[in-house]
Amino acid sequence: MSDKNWDRVPIDAQSIDAPLSRAAVFLVVTVADGAEALATVCSVLDGLDDLVKTVGFRDLSGRLSCIVGIGSALWGRLGLETRPQELKPFAPIAGPVHAAPSTPGDLLFHIRAERADLCFEFERLLLAALGSGVSVVDEVSGFRYFDARDLLGFVDGTANPTGLDLPASALVGGEDAGFQGGSYVVVQKYLHDLDAWGRVPTPEQEAIIGRTKSDNVEIDDDAAPRKSHKSLATIVDAAGNEHDILRDNMPFGRPGHREFGTYFIGYSRHLWVIEKMLQRMYVGDPPGAYDRLLDFSTPHTGTTFFAPARPALQSLLQAAQARLAAAQPAASPA
Ligand code: HEM
């Protein structure tokens, strides 16, 4: 293989723009109290690239990737001098009918591959390395469902930004130079009432989503009495600019337990854009005219992270490790 080909080995960490995969694991953990747990976590994160290669190299066409996101509280504990400008915990929302809870999470691992076994193996080795330094808060294995449909039966992800629009929407730019190339990540685990959804006639389902079900064509609902999900999630600022986010939602479920879900994950250059989408979905526009998708979809988690670009992640881990080493009591003489 030429050098050129090696450059293009499709296994990577912190690759926010990795393509939609067939399988994914969403793993949220909290870090135990104490300096020892912090030191373990820093050393494991430092070796994340190598772990991705260790597992991903076994089948390069499996395109294993892993993105790690760091929560606001852990960022504080690392004692770093710098912090992404907008990073804060997920703000719970209480709408007139539906509420979005805020749930704990210090680290998010978004593991993607074309093969579920690559995701599984990576997660297994990752958790073994983290050991008692972390507790698992939530673990979801998602799968691609036919032509990228959610379990409600609609194609999900169509309006995602592509090409040059992708970094412009999903990655922090010069406005926060120290964190350029990173991304705010918001996750919510939704469970659906598929029986109730199944009783809704297809034209009404389409009005709720804002696209036709079979052929995925956008429905113009500017004049409709109630806005669709698609329209409530469209954010236009005062200057008329539209602000997109990158979504990599995945279906998950256990039919035997009547569990049917969508794991929502949004990457954004600005946290406020996702927060605004959530406000419009839960509170409604006008207030009260909330997103009817929520009548059939209940969020069980809600957590915000920041996924630094790889160079920033490496340097912040080095700074945290140096700080931890300096804080260790000097060894007493024998
Ligand atoms: C669009 C499903 C939650 C943001 C869509 C579409 C579907 C969908 C089917 C239309 C096709 C597409 O463009 O992808 C779902 C499901 C959810 C969910 C099943 C959870 C139960 C959310 C949440 C947000 C969000 C929590 C934001 C915080 C968006 C955006 C669009 C969209 C930005 C594109 C709007 C546009 O056309 O510009 N979603 N969604 N979604 N959704 Fe969701």
mmCIF file of C-alpha atoms and ligand atoms in Angstrom:
data_model
loop_
_atom_site.group_PDB
_atom_site.id
_atom_site.type_symbol
_atom_site.label_atom_id
_atom_site.label_comp_id
_atom_site.label_asym_id
_atom_site.label_seq_id
_atom_site.Cartn_x
_atom_site.Cartn_y
_atom_site.Cartn_z
ATOM 1 C CA MET A 1 0.000 0.000 0.000
ATOM 2 C CA SER A 2 1.436 3.425 -0.897
ATOM 3 C CA ASP A 3 1.926 6.151 1.719
ATOM 4 C CA LYS A 4 -0.981 7.964 0.148
ATOM 5 C CA ASN A 5 -3.298 5.078 0.874
ATOM 6 C CA TRP A 6 -2.103 4.790 4.449
ATOM 7 C CA ASP A 7 -3.021 8.459 4.918
ATOM 8 C CA ARG A 8 -6.552 7.535 4.035
ATOM 9 C CA VAL A 9 -6.960 4.679 6.500
ATOM 10 C CA PRO A 10 -10.572 5.256 7.491
ATOM 11 C CA ILE A 11 -10.163 4.740 11.214
ATOM 12 C CA ASP A 12 -10.035 7.788 13.351
ATOM 13 C CA ALA A 13 -10.911 9.427 16.647
ATOM 14 C CA GLN A 14 -12.740 12.769 16.993
ATOM 15 C CA SER A 15 -13.943 12.516 13.370
ATOM 16 C CA ILE A 16 -17.154 14.452 13.750
ATOM 17 C CA ASP A 17 -17.728 14.355 9.999
ATOM 18 C CA ALA A 18 -17.554 10.532 9.797
ATOM 19 C CA PRO A 19 -20.351 9.296 7.537
ATOM 20 C CA LEU A 20 -23.608 7.843 8.800
ATOM 21 C CA SER A 21 -22.782 4.298 9.880
ATOM 22 C CA ARG A 22 -24.707 1.040 10.059
ATOM 23 C CA ALA A 23 -24.060 0.619 13.781
ATOM 24 C CA ALA A 24 -23.328 2.902 16.720
ATOM 25 C CA VAL A 25 -22.940 2.761 20.483
ATOM 26 C CA PHE A 26 -23.778 5.776 22.622
ATOM 27 C CA LEU A 27 -22.048 5.404 25.974
ATOM 28 C CA VAL A 28 -22.446 7.979 28.758
ATOM 29 C CA VAL A 29 -20.408 7.621 31.957
ATOM 30 C CA THR A 30 -19.691 9.601 35.105
ATOM 31 C CA VAL A 31 -16.185 9.773 36.559
ATOM 32 C CA ALA A 32 -15.670 8.603 40.161
ATOM 33 C CA ASP A 33 -14.530 11.063 42.851
ATOM 34 C CA GLY A 34 -10.848 11.505 43.525
ATOM 35 C CA ALA A 35 -7.633 12.196 41.668
ATOM 36 C CA GLU A 36 -6.968 8.542 40.898
ATOM 37 C CA ALA A 37 -10.109 8.192 38.773
ATOM 38 C CA LEU A 38 -9.297 11.445 36.978
ATOM 39 C CA ALA A 39 -5.772 10.240 36.234
ATOM 40 C CA THR A 40 -7.096 6.938 34.846
ATOM 41 C CA VAL A 41 -9.599 8.744 32.643
ATOM 42 C CA CYS A 42 -6.952 11.152 31.295
ATOM 43 C CA SER A 43 -4.592 8.334 30.473
ATOM 44 C CA VAL A 44 -7.323 6.298 28.710
ATOM 45 C CA LEU A 45 -8.461 9.337 26.693
ATOM 46 C CA ASP A 46 -4.831 9.985 25.786
ATOM 47 C CA GLY A 47 -4.678 6.493 24.294
ATOM 48 C CA LEU A 48 -8.054 6.641 22.547
ATOM 49 C CA ASP A 49 -6.558 7.011 19.053
ATOM 50 C CA ASP A 50 -4.460 3.895 19.612
ATOM 51 C CA LEU A 51 -7.465 1.936 20.862
ATOM 52 C CA VAL A 52 -9.454 2.930 17.773
ATOM 53 C CA LYS A 53 -6.573 1.663 15.629
ATOM 54 C CA THR A 54 -6.185 -1.545 17.676
ATOM 55 C CA VAL A 55 -9.781 -2.549 16.987
ATOM 56 C CA GLY A 56 -10.426 -0.715 13.709
ATOM 57 C CA PHE A 57 -7.394 -2.135 11.925
ATOM 58 C CA ARG A 58 -8.919 -5.618 12.139
ATOM 59 C CA ASP A 59 -11.327 -4.564 9.383
ATOM 60 C CA LEU A 60 -10.552 -1.219 7.762
ATOM 61 C CA SER A 61 -13.724 -1.375 5.693
ATOM 62 C CA GLY A 62 -15.590 -1.367 9.032
ATOM 63 C CA ARG A 63 -14.680 2.361 9.404
ATOM 64 C CA LEU A 64 -14.542 2.369 13.195
ATOM 65 C CA SER A 65 -14.510 5.831 14.747
ATOM 66 C CA CYS A 66 -15.003 7.231 18.221
ATOM 67 C CA ILE A 67 -15.766 10.730 19.386
ATOM 68 C CA VAL A 68 -15.392 11.644 23.033
ATOM 69 C CA GLY A 69 -17.365 14.517 24.510
ATOM 70 C CA ILE A 70 -16.589 16.080 27.905
ATOM 71 C CA GLY A 71 -19.359 17.394 30.185
ATOM 72 C CA SER A 72 -19.349 20.737 31.965
ATOM 73 C CA ALA A 73 -18.797 19.359 35.499
ATOM 74 C CA LEU A 74 -15.841 17.192 34.453
ATOM 75 C CA TRP A 75 -14.349 20.116 32.579
ATOM 76 C CA GLY A 76 -14.391 21.997 35.891
ATOM 77 C CA ARG A 77 -12.790 19.077 37.752
ATOM 78 C CA LEU A 78 -9.924 18.885 35.257
ATOM 79 C CA GLY A 79 -8.908 22.342 36.516
ATOM 80 C CA LEU A 80 -8.055 23.657 33.072
ATOM 81 C CA GLU A 81 -7.492 27.335 32.485
ATOM 82 C CA THR A 82 -9.564 27.415 29.314
ATOM 83 C CA ARG A 83 -13.111 26.296 28.632
ATOM 84 C CA PRO A 84 -15.331 26.343 25.528
ATOM 85 C CA GLN A 85 -17.280 29.598 25.652
ATOM 86 C CA GLU A 86 -20.783 28.100 25.626
ATOM 87 C CA LEU A 87 -20.213 24.877 27.605
ATOM 88 C CA LYS A 88 -22.749 24.404 30.400
ATOM 89 C CA PRO A 89 -24.953 21.559 31.659
ATOM 90 C CA PHE A 90 -28.069 20.629 29.668
ATOM 91 C CA ALA A 91 -30.840 23.004 30.745
ATOM 92 C CA PRO A 92 -34.072 21.101 31.467
ATOM 93 C CA ILE A 93 -37.158 22.404 29.655
ATOM 94 C CA ALA A 94 -40.724 22.401 30.953
ATOM 95 C CA GLY A 95 -43.174 22.964 28.116
ATOM 96 C CA PRO A 96 -46.953 23.234 28.561
ATOM 97 C CA VAL A 97 -47.391 19.480 27.995
ATOM 98 C CA HIS A 98 -43.975 17.849 27.615
ATOM 99 C CA ALA A 99 -40.707 18.234 29.530
ATOM 100 C CA ALA A 100 -37.067 17.504 28.679
ATOM 101 C CA PRO A 101 -35.068 16.272 31.686
ATOM 102 C CA SER A 102 -31.393 16.991 32.298
ATOM 103 C CA THR A 103 -29.439 13.852 33.282
ATOM 104 C CA PRO A 104 -25.851 13.316 34.477
ATOM 105 C CA GLY A 105 -22.892 12.531 32.244
ATOM 106 C CA ASP A 106 -19.187 13.384 32.425
ATOM 107 C CA LEU A 107 -18.103 11.665 29.226
ATOM 108 C CA LEU A 108 -19.882 10.639 26.047
ATOM 109 C CA PHE A 109 -18.371 8.073 23.716
ATOM 110 C CA HIS A 110 -20.022 8.070 20.292
ATOM 111 C CA ILE A 111 -18.705 4.889 18.693
ATOM 112 C CA ARG A 112 -19.544 4.270 15.043
ATOM 113 C CA ALA A 113 -18.752 1.494 12.568
ATOM 114 C CA GLU A 114 -20.188 -0.469 9.693
ATOM 115 C CA ARG A 115 -20.160 -3.555 11.908
ATOM 116 C CA ALA A 116 -21.790 -3.894 15.331
ATOM 117 C CA ASP A 117 -18.989 -6.230 16.478
ATOM 118 C CA LEU A 118 -16.369 -3.476 15.992
ATOM 119 C CA CYS A 119 -18.432 -1.111 18.178
ATOM 120 C CA PHE A 120 -18.908 -3.841 20.779
ATOM 121 C CA GLU A 121 -15.223 -4.781 20.907
ATOM 122 C CA PHE A 122 -14.105 -1.177 21.154
ATOM 123 C CA GLU A 123 -16.578 -0.481 23.970
ATOM 124 C CA ARG A 124 -15.515 -3.647 25.807
ATOM 125 C CA LEU A 125 -11.821 -2.712 25.753
ATOM 126 C CA LEU A 126 -12.575 0.932 26.552
ATOM 127 C CA LEU A 127 -14.612 0.056 29.652
ATOM 128 C CA ALA A 128 -11.985 -2.471 30.764
ATOM 129 C CA ALA A 129 -9.350 0.283 30.586
ATOM 130 C CA LEU A 130 -11.535 2.797 32.429
ATOM 131 C CA GLY A 131 -12.274 0.212 35.141
ATOM 132 C CA SER A 132 -13.658 1.536 38.409
ATOM 133 C CA GLY A 133 -12.742 5.085 37.380
ATOM 134 C CA VAL A 134 -16.186 5.444 35.787
ATOM 135 C CA SER A 135 -19.816 4.367 36.240
ATOM 136 C CA VAL A 136 -21.985 3.725 33.210
ATOM 137 C CA VAL A 137 -25.055 5.983 33.220
ATOM 138 C CA ASP A 138 -26.479 4.971 29.871
ATOM 139 C CA GLU A 139 -25.521 2.607 27.067
ATOM 140 C CA VAL A 140 -27.461 2.353 23.815
ATOM 141 C CA SER A 141 -26.662 0.249 20.755
ATOM 142 C CA GLY A 142 -28.203 1.775 17.653
ATOM 143 C CA PHE A 143 -28.643 0.304 14.198
ATOM 144 C CA ARG A 144 -29.360 1.593 10.718
ATOM 145 C CA TYR A 145 -33.001 0.815 9.879
ATOM 146 C CA PHE A 146 -33.515 0.284 6.130
ATOM 147 C CA ASP A 147 -32.988 3.556 4.185
ATOM 148 C CA ALA A 148 -31.964 5.522 7.317
ATOM 149 C CA ARG A 149 -35.505 5.511 8.746
ATOM 150 C CA ASP A 150 -36.392 6.072 12.378
ATOM 151 C CA LEU A 151 -38.752 3.624 14.061
ATOM 152 C CA LEU A 152 -41.641 5.993 13.314
ATOM 153 C CA GLY A 153 -41.032 5.028 9.685
ATOM 154 C CA PHE A 154 -39.616 8.343 8.384
ATOM 155 C CA VAL A 155 -36.225 8.918 6.733
ATOM 156 C CA ASP A 156 -34.169 10.733 9.378
ATOM 157 C CA GLY A 157 -31.126 12.903 8.621
ATOM 158 C CA THR A 158 -32.019 14.252 5.179
ATOM 159 C CA ALA A 159 -31.565 17.959 5.950
ATOM 160 C CA ASN A 160 -28.114 17.429 7.483
ATOM 161 C CA PRO A 161 -25.505 19.879 6.217
ATOM 162 C CA THR A 162 -23.061 18.486 3.634
ATOM 163 C CA GLY A 163 -19.850 19.652 1.959
ATOM 164 C CA LEU A 164 -18.568 22.997 3.211
ATOM 165 C CA ASP A 165 -21.828 23.593 5.105
ATOM 166 C CA LEU A 166 -20.923 20.717 7.450
ATOM 167 C CA PRO A 167 -17.935 22.317 9.220
ATOM 168 C CA ALA A 168 -19.639 25.712 9.073
ATOM 169 C CA SER A 169 -22.621 24.304 11.023
ATOM 170 C CA ALA A 170 -21.048 21.650 13.219
ATOM 171 C CA LEU A 171 -17.562 22.878 14.107
ATOM 172 C CA VAL A 172 -16.475 25.815 16.276
ATOM 173 C CA GLY A 173 -14.674 28.445 14.211
ATOM 174 C CA GLY A 174 -12.495 31.467 14.897
ATOM 175 C CA GLU A 175 -15.078 32.878 17.363
ATOM 176 C CA ASP A 176 -13.514 30.614 20.038
ATOM 177 C CA ALA A 177 -10.037 30.116 18.594
ATOM 178 C CA GLY A 178 -8.714 27.796 21.338
ATOM 179 C CA PHE A 179 -11.493 25.325 20.579
ATOM 180 C CA GLN A 180 -11.647 25.655 16.809
ATOM 181 C CA GLY A 181 -12.661 22.409 15.110
ATOM 182 C CA GLY A 182 -14.470 21.114 18.214
ATOM 183 C CA SER A 183 -18.217 20.723 18.562
ATOM 184 C CA TYR A 184 -20.988 21.027 21.145
ATOM 185 C CA VAL A 185 -22.838 17.717 21.426
ATOM 186 C CA VAL A 186 -26.331 17.260 22.843
ATOM 187 C CA VAL A 187 -27.846 13.804 23.357
ATOM 188 C CA GLN A 188 -31.371 12.718 24.300
ATOM 189 C CA LYS A 189 -32.652 9.164 24.502
ATOM 190 C CA TYR A 190 -36.262 9.037 23.294
ATOM 191 C CA LEU A 191 -38.705 6.151 23.709
ATOM 192 C CA HIS A 192 -41.672 5.980 21.328
ATOM 193 C CA ASP A 193 -45.255 4.864 21.860
ATOM 194 C CA LEU A 194 -45.404 2.979 18.575
ATOM 195 C CA ASP A 195 -48.927 1.646 19.181
ATOM 196 C CA ALA A 196 -50.316 5.175 19.524
ATOM 197 C CA TRP A 197 -48.240 6.362 16.531
ATOM 198 C CA GLY A 198 -49.549 3.463 14.464
ATOM 199 C CA ARG A 199 -53.120 4.674 15.058
ATOM 200 C CA VAL A 200 -52.318 8.098 13.525
ATOM 201 C CA PRO A 201 -53.283 8.183 9.823
ATOM 202 C CA THR A 202 -50.275 8.594 7.506
ATOM 203 C CA PRO A 203 -51.237 12.111 6.218
ATOM 204 C CA GLU A 204 -51.357 13.319 9.841
ATOM 205 C CA GLN A 205 -48.008 11.665 10.629
ATOM 206 C CA GLU A 206 -46.581 13.468 7.599
ATOM 207 C CA ALA A 207 -47.938 16.808 8.838
ATOM 208 C CA ILE A 208 -46.327 16.171 12.230
ATOM 209 C CA ILE A 209 -42.899 15.407 10.740
ATOM 210 C CA GLY A 210 -43.035 17.815 7.777
ATOM 211 C CA ARG A 211 -42.069 15.280 5.105
ATOM 212 C CA THR A 212 -43.935 12.621 3.155
ATOM 213 C CA LYS A 213 -43.457 9.141 4.562
ATOM 214 C CA SER A 214 -42.774 6.958 1.531
ATOM 215 C CA ASP A 215 -40.710 9.274 -0.666
ATOM 216 C CA ASN A 216 -39.363 11.740 1.955
ATOM 217 C CA VAL A 217 -40.437 14.926 0.132
ATOM 218 C CA GLU A 218 -40.506 18.123 2.237
ATOM 219 C CA ILE A 219 -43.982 19.536 2.928
ATOM 220 C CA ASP A 220 -44.391 23.315 2.814
ATOM 221 C CA ASP A 221 -46.321 24.106 6.000
ATOM 222 C CA ASP A 222 -45.730 27.868 6.194
ATOM 223 C CA ALA A 223 -49.489 28.450 6.076
ATOM 224 C CA ALA A 224 -50.451 25.470 8.270
ATOM 225 C CA PRO A 225 -52.142 26.180 11.631
ATOM 226 C CA ARG A 226 -49.571 24.026 13.443
ATOM 227 C CA LYS A 227 -45.870 23.825 12.560
ATOM 228 C CA SER A 228 -44.263 20.459 11.837
ATOM 229 C CA HIS A 229 -41.174 19.041 13.577
ATOM 230 C CA LYS A 230 -39.059 20.020 10.574
ATOM 231 C CA SER A 231 -40.246 23.647 10.744
ATOM 232 C CA LEU A 232 -39.900 23.962 14.535
ATOM 233 C CA ALA A 233 -36.329 22.640 14.224
ATOM 234 C CA THR A 234 -35.447 25.219 11.559
ATOM 235 C CA ILE A 235 -33.627 28.146 13.163
ATOM 236 C CA VAL A 236 -33.388 31.447 11.340
ATOM 237 C CA ASP A 237 -31.700 34.405 13.058
ATOM 238 C CA ALA A 238 -32.744 38.072 12.899
ATOM 239 C CA ALA A 239 -30.492 38.619 9.865
ATOM 240 C CA GLY A 240 -32.272 35.818 7.986
ATOM 241 C CA ASN A 241 -29.419 33.272 8.285
ATOM 242 C CA GLU A 242 -30.413 29.639 8.833
ATOM 243 C CA HIS A 243 -28.430 27.737 11.491
ATOM 244 C CA ASP A 244 -28.103 23.985 10.942
ATOM 245 C CA ILE A 245 -26.740 21.221 13.128
ATOM 246 C CA LEU A 246 -25.342 17.781 12.289
ATOM 247 C CA ARG A 247 -27.553 14.918 13.501
ATOM 248 C CA ASP A 248 -26.572 11.266 13.673
ATOM 249 C CA ASN A 249 -29.749 9.849 15.245
ATOM 250 C CA MET A 250 -30.012 6.081 15.472
ATOM 251 C CA PRO A 251 -32.944 3.756 16.128
ATOM 252 C CA PHE A 252 -32.618 1.240 18.949
ATOM 253 C CA GLY A 253 -34.964 -1.164 20.639
ATOM 254 C CA ARG A 254 -35.971 -4.452 22.163
ATOM 255 C CA PRO A 255 -39.305 -5.582 20.691
ATOM 256 C CA GLY A 256 -39.618 -8.238 23.410
ATOM 257 C CA HIS A 257 -39.651 -5.448 26.001
ATOM 258 C CA ARG A 258 -41.879 -3.177 23.867
ATOM 259 C CA GLU A 259 -38.934 -0.770 23.778
ATOM 260 C CA PHE A 260 -38.676 1.348 20.622
ATOM 261 C CA GLY A 261 -36.437 4.367 20.579
ATOM 262 C CA THR A 262 -34.530 7.079 18.793
ATOM 263 C CA TYR A 263 -31.192 8.174 20.189
ATOM 264 C CA PHE A 264 -30.927 11.843 19.261
ATOM 265 C CA ILE A 265 -27.405 13.221 18.892
ATOM 266 C CA GLY A 266 -26.752 16.710 17.560
ATOM 267 C CA TYR A 267 -23.360 18.323 16.849
ATOM 268 C CA SER A 268 -23.305 22.091 16.638
ATOM 269 C CA ARG A 269 -20.895 24.977 16.233
ATOM 270 C CA HIS A 270 -23.043 26.944 18.694
ATOM 271 C CA LEU A 271 -24.810 25.376 21.658
ATOM 272 C CA TRP A 272 -27.521 28.022 21.500
ATOM 273 C CA VAL A 273 -28.753 26.655 18.157
ATOM 274 C CA ILE A 274 -29.684 23.244 19.638
ATOM 275 C CA GLU A 275 -31.123 24.944 22.722
ATOM 276 C CA LYS A 276 -33.310 27.095 20.487
ATOM 277 C CA MET A 277 -34.513 24.028 18.573
ATOM 278 C CA LEU A 278 -35.449 22.337 21.844
ATOM 279 C CA GLN A 279 -37.258 25.463 23.096
ATOM 280 C CA ARG A 280 -39.292 25.612 19.895
ATOM 281 C CA MET A 281 -40.086 21.885 20.065
ATOM 282 C CA TYR A 282 -41.122 21.820 23.749
ATOM 283 C CA VAL A 283 -42.578 25.299 24.303
ATOM 284 C CA GLY A 284 -43.891 25.711 20.765
ATOM 285 C CA ASP A 285 -44.114 28.460 18.182
ATOM 286 C CA PRO A 286 -46.354 30.256 18.945
ATOM 287 C CA PRO A 287 -46.082 29.161 22.624
ATOM 288 C CA GLY A 288 -48.423 26.219 23.177
ATOM 289 C CA ALA A 289 -48.100 24.941 19.596
ATOM 290 C CA TYR A 290 -45.430 22.421 20.596
ATOM 291 C CA ASP A 291 -43.947 19.631 18.463
ATOM 292 C CA ARG A 292 -46.563 16.856 18.217
ATOM 293 C CA LEU A 293 -43.721 14.362 17.727
ATOM 294 C CA LEU A 294 -43.428 14.658 21.519
ATOM 295 C CA ASP A 295 -46.934 13.187 22.001
ATOM 296 C CA PHE A 296 -45.394 9.896 20.816
ATOM 297 C CA SER A 297 -41.740 10.326 21.901
ATOM 298 C CA THR A 298 -40.557 10.755 25.514
ATOM 299 C CA PRO A 299 -37.012 11.869 26.372
ATOM 300 C CA HIS A 300 -35.427 9.813 29.162
ATOM 301 C CA THR A 301 -32.035 11.522 29.138
ATOM 302 C CA GLY A 302 -30.646 14.944 28.207
ATOM 303 C CA THR A 303 -26.938 15.800 28.458
ATOM 304 C CA THR A 304 -24.555 18.314 26.899
ATOM 305 C CA PHE A 305 -20.865 17.741 26.086
ATOM 306 C CA PHE A 306 -18.052 19.387 24.199
ATOM 307 C CA ALA A 307 -16.020 17.255 21.778
ATOM 308 C CA PRO A 308 -12.655 19.003 21.296
ATOM 309 C CA ALA A 309 -10.737 18.609 18.048
ATOM 310 C CA ARG A 310 -7.925 16.086 18.372
ATOM 311 C CA PRO A 311 -5.011 18.551 18.889
ATOM 312 C CA ALA A 312 -6.991 20.483 21.522
ATOM 313 C CA LEU A 313 -7.951 17.224 23.257
ATOM 314 C CA GLN A 314 -4.303 16.122 23.387
ATOM 315 C CA SER A 315 -3.089 19.415 24.826
ATOM 316 C CA LEU A 316 -5.848 19.677 27.401
ATOM 317 C CA LEU A 317 -5.161 16.111 28.548
ATOM 318 C CA GLN A 318 -1.472 16.944 28.896
ATOM 319 C CA ALA A 319 -2.316 20.035 30.951
ATOM 320 C CA ALA A 320 -4.702 18.044 33.177
ATOM 321 C CA GLN A 321 -2.148 15.256 33.657
ATOM 322 C CA ALA A 322 0.588 17.777 34.570
ATOM 323 C CA ARG A 323 -1.764 19.402 37.080
ATOM 324 C CA LEU A 324 -2.666 16.047 38.631
ATOM 325 C CA ALA A 325 0.994 15.038 38.896
ATOM 326 C CA ALA A 326 1.908 18.373 40.536
ATOM 327 C CA ALA A 327 -0.920 17.988 43.068
ATOM 328 C CA GLN A 328 0.290 14.544 44.203
ATOM 329 C CA PRO A 329 1.890 14.607 47.666
ATOM 330 C CA ALA A 330 5.663 14.196 47.441
ATOM 331 C CA ALA A 331 6.736 10.586 48.156
ATOM 332 C CA SER A 332 7.909 10.258 51.745
ATOM 333 C CA PRO A 333 11.534 9.152 52.230
ATOM 334 C CA ALA A 334 11.995 5.423 52.837
HETATM 335 C C1 HEM B 1 -35.636 16.790 10.952
HETATM 336 C C2 HEM B 1 -36.968 12.800 13.370
HETATM 337 C C3 HEM B 1 -35.590 14.856 17.544
HETATM 338 C C4 HEM B 1 -33.671 18.498 15.018
HETATM 339 C C5 HEM B 1 -36.166 15.554 11.253
HETATM 340 C C6 HEM B 1 -36.794 14.661 10.308
HETATM 341 C C7 HEM B 1 -37.149 13.558 10.979
HETATM 342 C C8 HEM B 1 -36.771 13.735 12.361
HETATM 343 C C9 HEM B 1 -37.812 12.302 10.416
HETATM 344 C C10 HEM B 1 -37.017 14.975 8.813
HETATM 345 C C11 HEM B 1 -35.908 14.516 7.939
HETATM 346 C C12 HEM B 1 -34.591 15.158 8.183
HETATM 347 O O1 HEM B 1 -34.323 16.256 7.715
HETATM 348 O O2 HEM B 1 -33.799 14.575 8.910
HETATM 349 C C13 HEM B 1 -36.697 13.015 14.714
HETATM 350 C C14 HEM B 1 -37.002 12.083 15.768
HETATM 351 C C15 HEM B 1 -36.617 12.665 16.937
HETATM 352 C C16 HEM B 1 -36.066 13.968 16.617
HETATM 353 C C17 HEM B 1 -37.627 10.711 15.556
HETATM 354 C C18 HEM B 1 -36.723 12.150 18.349
HETATM 355 C C19 HEM B 1 -37.718 11.455 18.772
HETATM 356 C C20 HEM B 1 -34.973 16.032 17.230
HETATM 357 C C21 HEM B 1 -34.393 16.930 18.188
HETATM 358 C C22 HEM B 1 -33.841 17.963 17.470
HETATM 359 C C23 HEM B 1 -34.098 17.699 16.063
HETATM 360 C C24 HEM B 1 -34.391 16.730 19.707
HETATM 361 C C25 HEM B 1 -33.086 19.182 17.920
HETATM 362 C C26 HEM B 1 -32.822 19.510 19.145
HETATM 363 C C27 HEM B 1 -34.027 18.323 13.701
HETATM 364 C C28 HEM B 1 -33.583 19.201 12.628
HETATM 365 C C29 HEM B 1 -34.188 18.745 11.457
HETATM 366 C C30 HEM B 1 -34.944 17.561 11.844
HETATM 367 C C31 HEM B 1 -32.638 20.400 12.753
HETATM 368 C C32 HEM B 1 -34.047 19.319 10.038
HETATM 369 C C33 HEM B 1 -34.945 20.504 9.857
HETATM 370 C C34 HEM B 1 -34.813 21.058 8.445
HETATM 371 O O3 HEM B 1 -35.487 20.541 7.539
HETATM 372 O O4 HEM B 1 -34.008 21.981 8.277
HETATM 373 N N1 HEM B 1 -36.167 14.961 12.510
HETATM 374 N N2 HEM B 1 -36.128 14.138 15.249
HETATM 375 N N3 HEM B 1 -34.786 16.530 15.965
HETATM 376 N N4 HEM B 1 -34.818 17.342 13.198
HETATM 377 FE FE1 HEM B 1 -35.535 15.786 14.218
#
